[in-house]
mmCIF file of C-alpha atoms in Angstrom:
data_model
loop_
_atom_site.group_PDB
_atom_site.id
_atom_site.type_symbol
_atom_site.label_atom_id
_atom_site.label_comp_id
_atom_site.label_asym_id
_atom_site.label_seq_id
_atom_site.Cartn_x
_atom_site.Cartn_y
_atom_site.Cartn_z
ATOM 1 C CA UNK A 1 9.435 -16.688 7.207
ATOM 2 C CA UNK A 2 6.519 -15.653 5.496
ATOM 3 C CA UNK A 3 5.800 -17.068 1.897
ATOM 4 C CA UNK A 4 2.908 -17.838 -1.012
ATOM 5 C CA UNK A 5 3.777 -20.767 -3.587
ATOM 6 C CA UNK A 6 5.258 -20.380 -6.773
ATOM 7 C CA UNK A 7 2.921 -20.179 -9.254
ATOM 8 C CA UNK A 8 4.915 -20.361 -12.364
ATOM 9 C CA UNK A 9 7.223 -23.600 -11.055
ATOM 10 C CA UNK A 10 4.215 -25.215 -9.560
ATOM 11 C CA UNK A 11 2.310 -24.728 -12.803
ATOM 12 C CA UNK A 12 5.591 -25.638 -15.133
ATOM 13 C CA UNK A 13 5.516 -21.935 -16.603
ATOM 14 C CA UNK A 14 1.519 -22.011 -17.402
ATOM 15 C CA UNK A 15 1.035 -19.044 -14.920
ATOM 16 C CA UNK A 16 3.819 -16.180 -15.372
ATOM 17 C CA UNK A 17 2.208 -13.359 -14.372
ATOM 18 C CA UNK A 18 1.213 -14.187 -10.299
ATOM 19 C CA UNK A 19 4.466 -11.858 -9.264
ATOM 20 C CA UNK A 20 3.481 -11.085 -5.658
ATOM 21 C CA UNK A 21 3.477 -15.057 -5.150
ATOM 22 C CA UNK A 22 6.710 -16.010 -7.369
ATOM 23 C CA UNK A 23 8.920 -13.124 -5.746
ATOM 24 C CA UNK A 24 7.961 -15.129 -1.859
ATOM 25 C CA UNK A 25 8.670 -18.274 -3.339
ATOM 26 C CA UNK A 26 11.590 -17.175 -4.880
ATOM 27 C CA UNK A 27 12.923 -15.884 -1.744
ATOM 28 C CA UNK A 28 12.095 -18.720 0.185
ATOM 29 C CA UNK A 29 14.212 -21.088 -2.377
ATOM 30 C CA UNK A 30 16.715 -18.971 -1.992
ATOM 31 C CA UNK A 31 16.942 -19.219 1.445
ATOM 32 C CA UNK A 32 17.269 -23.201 1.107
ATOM 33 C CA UNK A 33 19.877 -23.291 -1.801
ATOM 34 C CA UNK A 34 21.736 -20.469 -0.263
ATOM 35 C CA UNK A 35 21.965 -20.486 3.434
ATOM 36 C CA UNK A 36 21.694 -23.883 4.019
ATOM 37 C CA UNK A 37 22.314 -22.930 8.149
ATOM 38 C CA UNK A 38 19.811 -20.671 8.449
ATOM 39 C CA UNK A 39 17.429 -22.408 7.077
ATOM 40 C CA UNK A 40 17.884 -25.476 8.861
ATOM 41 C CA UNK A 41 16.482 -23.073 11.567
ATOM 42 C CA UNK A 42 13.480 -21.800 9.559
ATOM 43 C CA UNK A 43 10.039 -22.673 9.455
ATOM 44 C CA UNK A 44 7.628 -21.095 6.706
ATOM 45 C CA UNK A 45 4.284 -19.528 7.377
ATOM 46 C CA UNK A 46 1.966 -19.561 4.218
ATOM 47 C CA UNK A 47 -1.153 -17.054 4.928
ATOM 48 C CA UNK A 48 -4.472 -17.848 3.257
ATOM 49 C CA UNK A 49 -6.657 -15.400 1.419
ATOM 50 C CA UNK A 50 -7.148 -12.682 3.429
ATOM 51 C CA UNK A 51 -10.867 -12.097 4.942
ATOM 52 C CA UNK A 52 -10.388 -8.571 4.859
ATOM 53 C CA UNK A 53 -9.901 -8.703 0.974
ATOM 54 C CA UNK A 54 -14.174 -8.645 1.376
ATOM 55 C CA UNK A 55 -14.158 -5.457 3.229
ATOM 56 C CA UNK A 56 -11.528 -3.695 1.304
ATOM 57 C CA UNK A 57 -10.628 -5.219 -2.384
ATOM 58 C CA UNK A 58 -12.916 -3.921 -5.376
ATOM 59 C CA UNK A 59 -12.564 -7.947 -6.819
ATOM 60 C CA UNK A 60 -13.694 -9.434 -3.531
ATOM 61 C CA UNK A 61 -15.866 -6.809 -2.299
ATOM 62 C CA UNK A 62 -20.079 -7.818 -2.379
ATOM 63 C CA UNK A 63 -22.432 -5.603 -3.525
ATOM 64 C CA UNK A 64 -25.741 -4.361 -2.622
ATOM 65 C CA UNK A 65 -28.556 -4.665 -5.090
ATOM 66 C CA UNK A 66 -31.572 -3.187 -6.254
ATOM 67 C CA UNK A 67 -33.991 -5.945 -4.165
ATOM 68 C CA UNK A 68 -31.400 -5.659 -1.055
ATOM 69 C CA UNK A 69 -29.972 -8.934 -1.447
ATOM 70 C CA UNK A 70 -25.596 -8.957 -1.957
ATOM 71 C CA UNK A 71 -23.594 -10.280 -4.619
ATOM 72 C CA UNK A 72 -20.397 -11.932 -4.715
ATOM 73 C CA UNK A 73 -18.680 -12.869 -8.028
ATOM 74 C CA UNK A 74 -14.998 -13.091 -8.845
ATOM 75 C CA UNK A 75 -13.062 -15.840 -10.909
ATOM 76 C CA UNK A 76 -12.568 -18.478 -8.253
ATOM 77 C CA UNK A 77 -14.348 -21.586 -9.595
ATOM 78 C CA UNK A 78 -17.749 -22.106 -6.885
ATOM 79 C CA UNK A 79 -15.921 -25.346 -6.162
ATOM 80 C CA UNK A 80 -12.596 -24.674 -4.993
ATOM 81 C CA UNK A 81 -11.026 -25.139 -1.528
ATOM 82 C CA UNK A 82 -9.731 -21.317 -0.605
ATOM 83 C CA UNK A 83 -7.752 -21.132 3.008
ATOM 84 C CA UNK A 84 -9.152 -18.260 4.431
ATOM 85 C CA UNK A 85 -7.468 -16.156 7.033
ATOM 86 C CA UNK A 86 -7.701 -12.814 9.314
ATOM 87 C CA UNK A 87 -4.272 -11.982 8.659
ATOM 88 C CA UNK A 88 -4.051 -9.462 11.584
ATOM 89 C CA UNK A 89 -5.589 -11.959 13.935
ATOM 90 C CA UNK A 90 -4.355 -15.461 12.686
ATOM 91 C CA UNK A 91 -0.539 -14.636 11.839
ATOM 92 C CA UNK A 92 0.638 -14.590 16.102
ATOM 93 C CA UNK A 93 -0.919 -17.695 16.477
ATOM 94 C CA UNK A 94 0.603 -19.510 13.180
ATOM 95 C CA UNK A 95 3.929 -17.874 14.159
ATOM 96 C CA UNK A 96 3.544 -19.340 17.832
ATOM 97 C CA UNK A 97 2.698 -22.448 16.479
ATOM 98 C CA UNK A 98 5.422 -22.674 14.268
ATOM 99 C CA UNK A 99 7.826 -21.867 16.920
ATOM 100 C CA UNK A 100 6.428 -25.085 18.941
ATOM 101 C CA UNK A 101 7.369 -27.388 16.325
ATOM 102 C CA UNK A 102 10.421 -28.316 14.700
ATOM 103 C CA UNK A 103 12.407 -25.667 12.342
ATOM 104 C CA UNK A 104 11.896 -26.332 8.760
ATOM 105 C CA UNK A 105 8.103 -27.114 9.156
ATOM 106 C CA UNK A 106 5.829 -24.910 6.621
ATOM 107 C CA UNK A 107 2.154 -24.710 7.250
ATOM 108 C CA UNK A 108 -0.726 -23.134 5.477
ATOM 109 C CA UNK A 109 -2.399 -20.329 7.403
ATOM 110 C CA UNK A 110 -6.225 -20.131 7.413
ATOM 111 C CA UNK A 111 -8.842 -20.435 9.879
ATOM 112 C CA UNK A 112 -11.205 -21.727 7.700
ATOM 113 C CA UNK A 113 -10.864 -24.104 4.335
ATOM 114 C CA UNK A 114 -13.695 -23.748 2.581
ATOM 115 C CA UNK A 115 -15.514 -23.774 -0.989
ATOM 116 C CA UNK A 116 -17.117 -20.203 -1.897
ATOM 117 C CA UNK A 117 -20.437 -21.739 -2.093
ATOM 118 C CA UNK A 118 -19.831 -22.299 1.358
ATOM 119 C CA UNK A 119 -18.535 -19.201 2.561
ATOM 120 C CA UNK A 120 -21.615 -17.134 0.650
ATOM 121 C CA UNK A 121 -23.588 -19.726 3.732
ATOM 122 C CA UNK A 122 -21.789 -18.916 6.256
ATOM 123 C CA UNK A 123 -21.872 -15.257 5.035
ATOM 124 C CA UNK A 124 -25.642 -15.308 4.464
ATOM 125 C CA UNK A 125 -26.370 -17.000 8.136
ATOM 126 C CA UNK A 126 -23.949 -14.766 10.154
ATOM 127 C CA UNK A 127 -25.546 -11.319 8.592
ATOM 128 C CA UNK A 128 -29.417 -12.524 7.568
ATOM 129 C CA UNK A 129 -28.704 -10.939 4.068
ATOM 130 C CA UNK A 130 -29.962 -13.313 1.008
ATOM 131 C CA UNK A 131 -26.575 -13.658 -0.667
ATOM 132 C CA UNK A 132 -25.824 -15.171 -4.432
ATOM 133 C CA UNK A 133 -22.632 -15.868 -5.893
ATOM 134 C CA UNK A 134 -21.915 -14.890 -9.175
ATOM 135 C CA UNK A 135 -18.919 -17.164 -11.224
ATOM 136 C CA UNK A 136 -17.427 -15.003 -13.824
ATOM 137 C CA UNK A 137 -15.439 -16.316 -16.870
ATOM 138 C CA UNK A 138 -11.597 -16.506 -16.860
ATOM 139 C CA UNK A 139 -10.180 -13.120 -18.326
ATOM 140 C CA UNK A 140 -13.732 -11.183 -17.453
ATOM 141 C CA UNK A 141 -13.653 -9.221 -14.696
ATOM 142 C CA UNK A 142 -16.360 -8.092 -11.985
ATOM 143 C CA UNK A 143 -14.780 -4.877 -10.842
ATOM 144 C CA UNK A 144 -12.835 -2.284 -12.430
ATOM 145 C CA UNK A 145 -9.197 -3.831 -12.780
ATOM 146 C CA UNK A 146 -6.572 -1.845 -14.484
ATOM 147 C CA UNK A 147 -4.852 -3.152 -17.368
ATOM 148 C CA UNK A 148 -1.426 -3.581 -15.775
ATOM 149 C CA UNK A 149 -3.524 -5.689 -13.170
ATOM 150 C CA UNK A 150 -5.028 -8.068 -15.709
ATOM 151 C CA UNK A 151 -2.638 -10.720 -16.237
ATOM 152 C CA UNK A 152 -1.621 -11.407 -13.016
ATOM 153 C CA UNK A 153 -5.282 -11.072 -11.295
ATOM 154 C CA UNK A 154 -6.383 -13.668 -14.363
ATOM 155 C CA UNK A 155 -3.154 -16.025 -13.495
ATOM 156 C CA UNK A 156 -3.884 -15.891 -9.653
ATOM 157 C CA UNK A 157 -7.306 -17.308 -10.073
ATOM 158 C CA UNK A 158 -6.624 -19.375 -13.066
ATOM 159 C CA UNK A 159 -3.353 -20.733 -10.169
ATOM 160 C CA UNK A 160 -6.396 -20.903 -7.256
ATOM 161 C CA UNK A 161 -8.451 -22.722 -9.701
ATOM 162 C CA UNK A 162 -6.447 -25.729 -11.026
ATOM 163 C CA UNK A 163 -3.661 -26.112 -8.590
ATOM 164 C CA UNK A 164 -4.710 -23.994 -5.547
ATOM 165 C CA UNK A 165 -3.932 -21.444 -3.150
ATOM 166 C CA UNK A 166 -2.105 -23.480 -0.891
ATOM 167 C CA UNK A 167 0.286 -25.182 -3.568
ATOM 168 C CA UNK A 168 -1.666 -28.542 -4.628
ATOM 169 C CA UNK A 169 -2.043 -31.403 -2.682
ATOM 170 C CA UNK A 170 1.865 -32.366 -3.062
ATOM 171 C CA UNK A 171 2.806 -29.451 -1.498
ATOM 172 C CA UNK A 172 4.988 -29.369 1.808
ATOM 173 C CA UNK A 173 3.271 -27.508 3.857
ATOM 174 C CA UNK A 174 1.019 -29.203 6.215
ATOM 175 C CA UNK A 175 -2.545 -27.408 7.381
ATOM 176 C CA UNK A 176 -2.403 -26.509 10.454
ATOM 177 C CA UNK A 177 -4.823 -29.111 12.265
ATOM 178 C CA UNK A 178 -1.269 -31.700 11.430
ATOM 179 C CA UNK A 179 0.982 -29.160 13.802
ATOM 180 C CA UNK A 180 2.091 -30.118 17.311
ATOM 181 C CA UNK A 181 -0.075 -27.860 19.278
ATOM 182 C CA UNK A 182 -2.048 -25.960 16.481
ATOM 183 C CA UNK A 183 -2.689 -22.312 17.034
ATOM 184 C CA UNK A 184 -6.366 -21.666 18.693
ATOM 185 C CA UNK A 185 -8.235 -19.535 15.963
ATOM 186 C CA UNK A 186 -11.838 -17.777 15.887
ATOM 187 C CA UNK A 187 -13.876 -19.126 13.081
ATOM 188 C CA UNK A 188 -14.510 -17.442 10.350
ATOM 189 C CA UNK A 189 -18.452 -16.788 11.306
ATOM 190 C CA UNK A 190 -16.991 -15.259 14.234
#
């Protein structure tokens, strides 16, 4: 099964708004309370951010400036941990791996687990652009988000920020370097 933590449990009701997440994580509970069988054959897969969020989402997406050099900014605090993961590349793997191992085992997905000061490095190596990162406020925004979007993009990062993507360090999941045979992944400079 594929699932995201629950922000508003894991946060006691502080973030509300993170629906995409809660509606996986309310699925996956239900799954365990419910069908007690079935899930005694389950294992959970918990993708990372997705890499391709850079390429295609306005609030990850760099930009070019004036003197040539690219910008990031977006709400993630410059120190956080962020699993990062190809999603079309990584998910066959994780789902292989999971299969190896015993049922009810739930990993976090990513290839890489890594600060966003250190991605913008690995960024600015792999391409030879001079790259900044640019850390903007809680409830600003660096790209045009729509106001129906605004409370859950702010509860996501404020979520990412304090507890983290992966569920805080008491989650259940284990990363997937703690699997029996963990799936082989490209790097994320690759």
């Amino acid at each position: 099964m594929s699932s995201l933590p629950g922000p508003m449990k894991l946060s006691g009701g502080k973030y509300t708004n993170v629906c995409h997440h809660d509606s996986k994580a309310d699925a996956e509970e239900y799954g365990e309370q419910r069908q007690p069988e079935l899930w005694a054959k389950t294992s959970v897969y918990l993708p990372g951010y997705f890499l391709s969020n850079f390429l295609t989402h306005p609030m990850a997406q760099p930009t070019k400036k004036q003197k040539g050099n690219i910008q990031f900014a977006n709400n993630l605090d410059l120190d956080t941990k962020i699993p990062l993961t190809s999603h079309d590349q990584d998910s066959g793997p994780f789902s292989k791996a999971l299969i190896q191992n015993p049922p009810e085992t739930s990993v976090v997905g990513y290839r890489a687990w890594i600060t966003p000061r250190e991605f913008i490095q690995v960024f600015s190596e792999v391409t030879g652009y001079e790259t900044e990162l640019l850390h903007i406020p809680p409830g600003e925004f660096s790209f045009d988000c729509k106001p129906e979007l605004r409370a859950e993009v702010q509860d996501n990062f404020g979520f990412a920020n304090e507890i983290g993507l992966h569920g805080g360090d008491d989650s259940p999941a284990v990363h997937p370097n703690e699997l029996n045979l963990p799936p082989q992944l490209e790097r994320v400079e690759d």
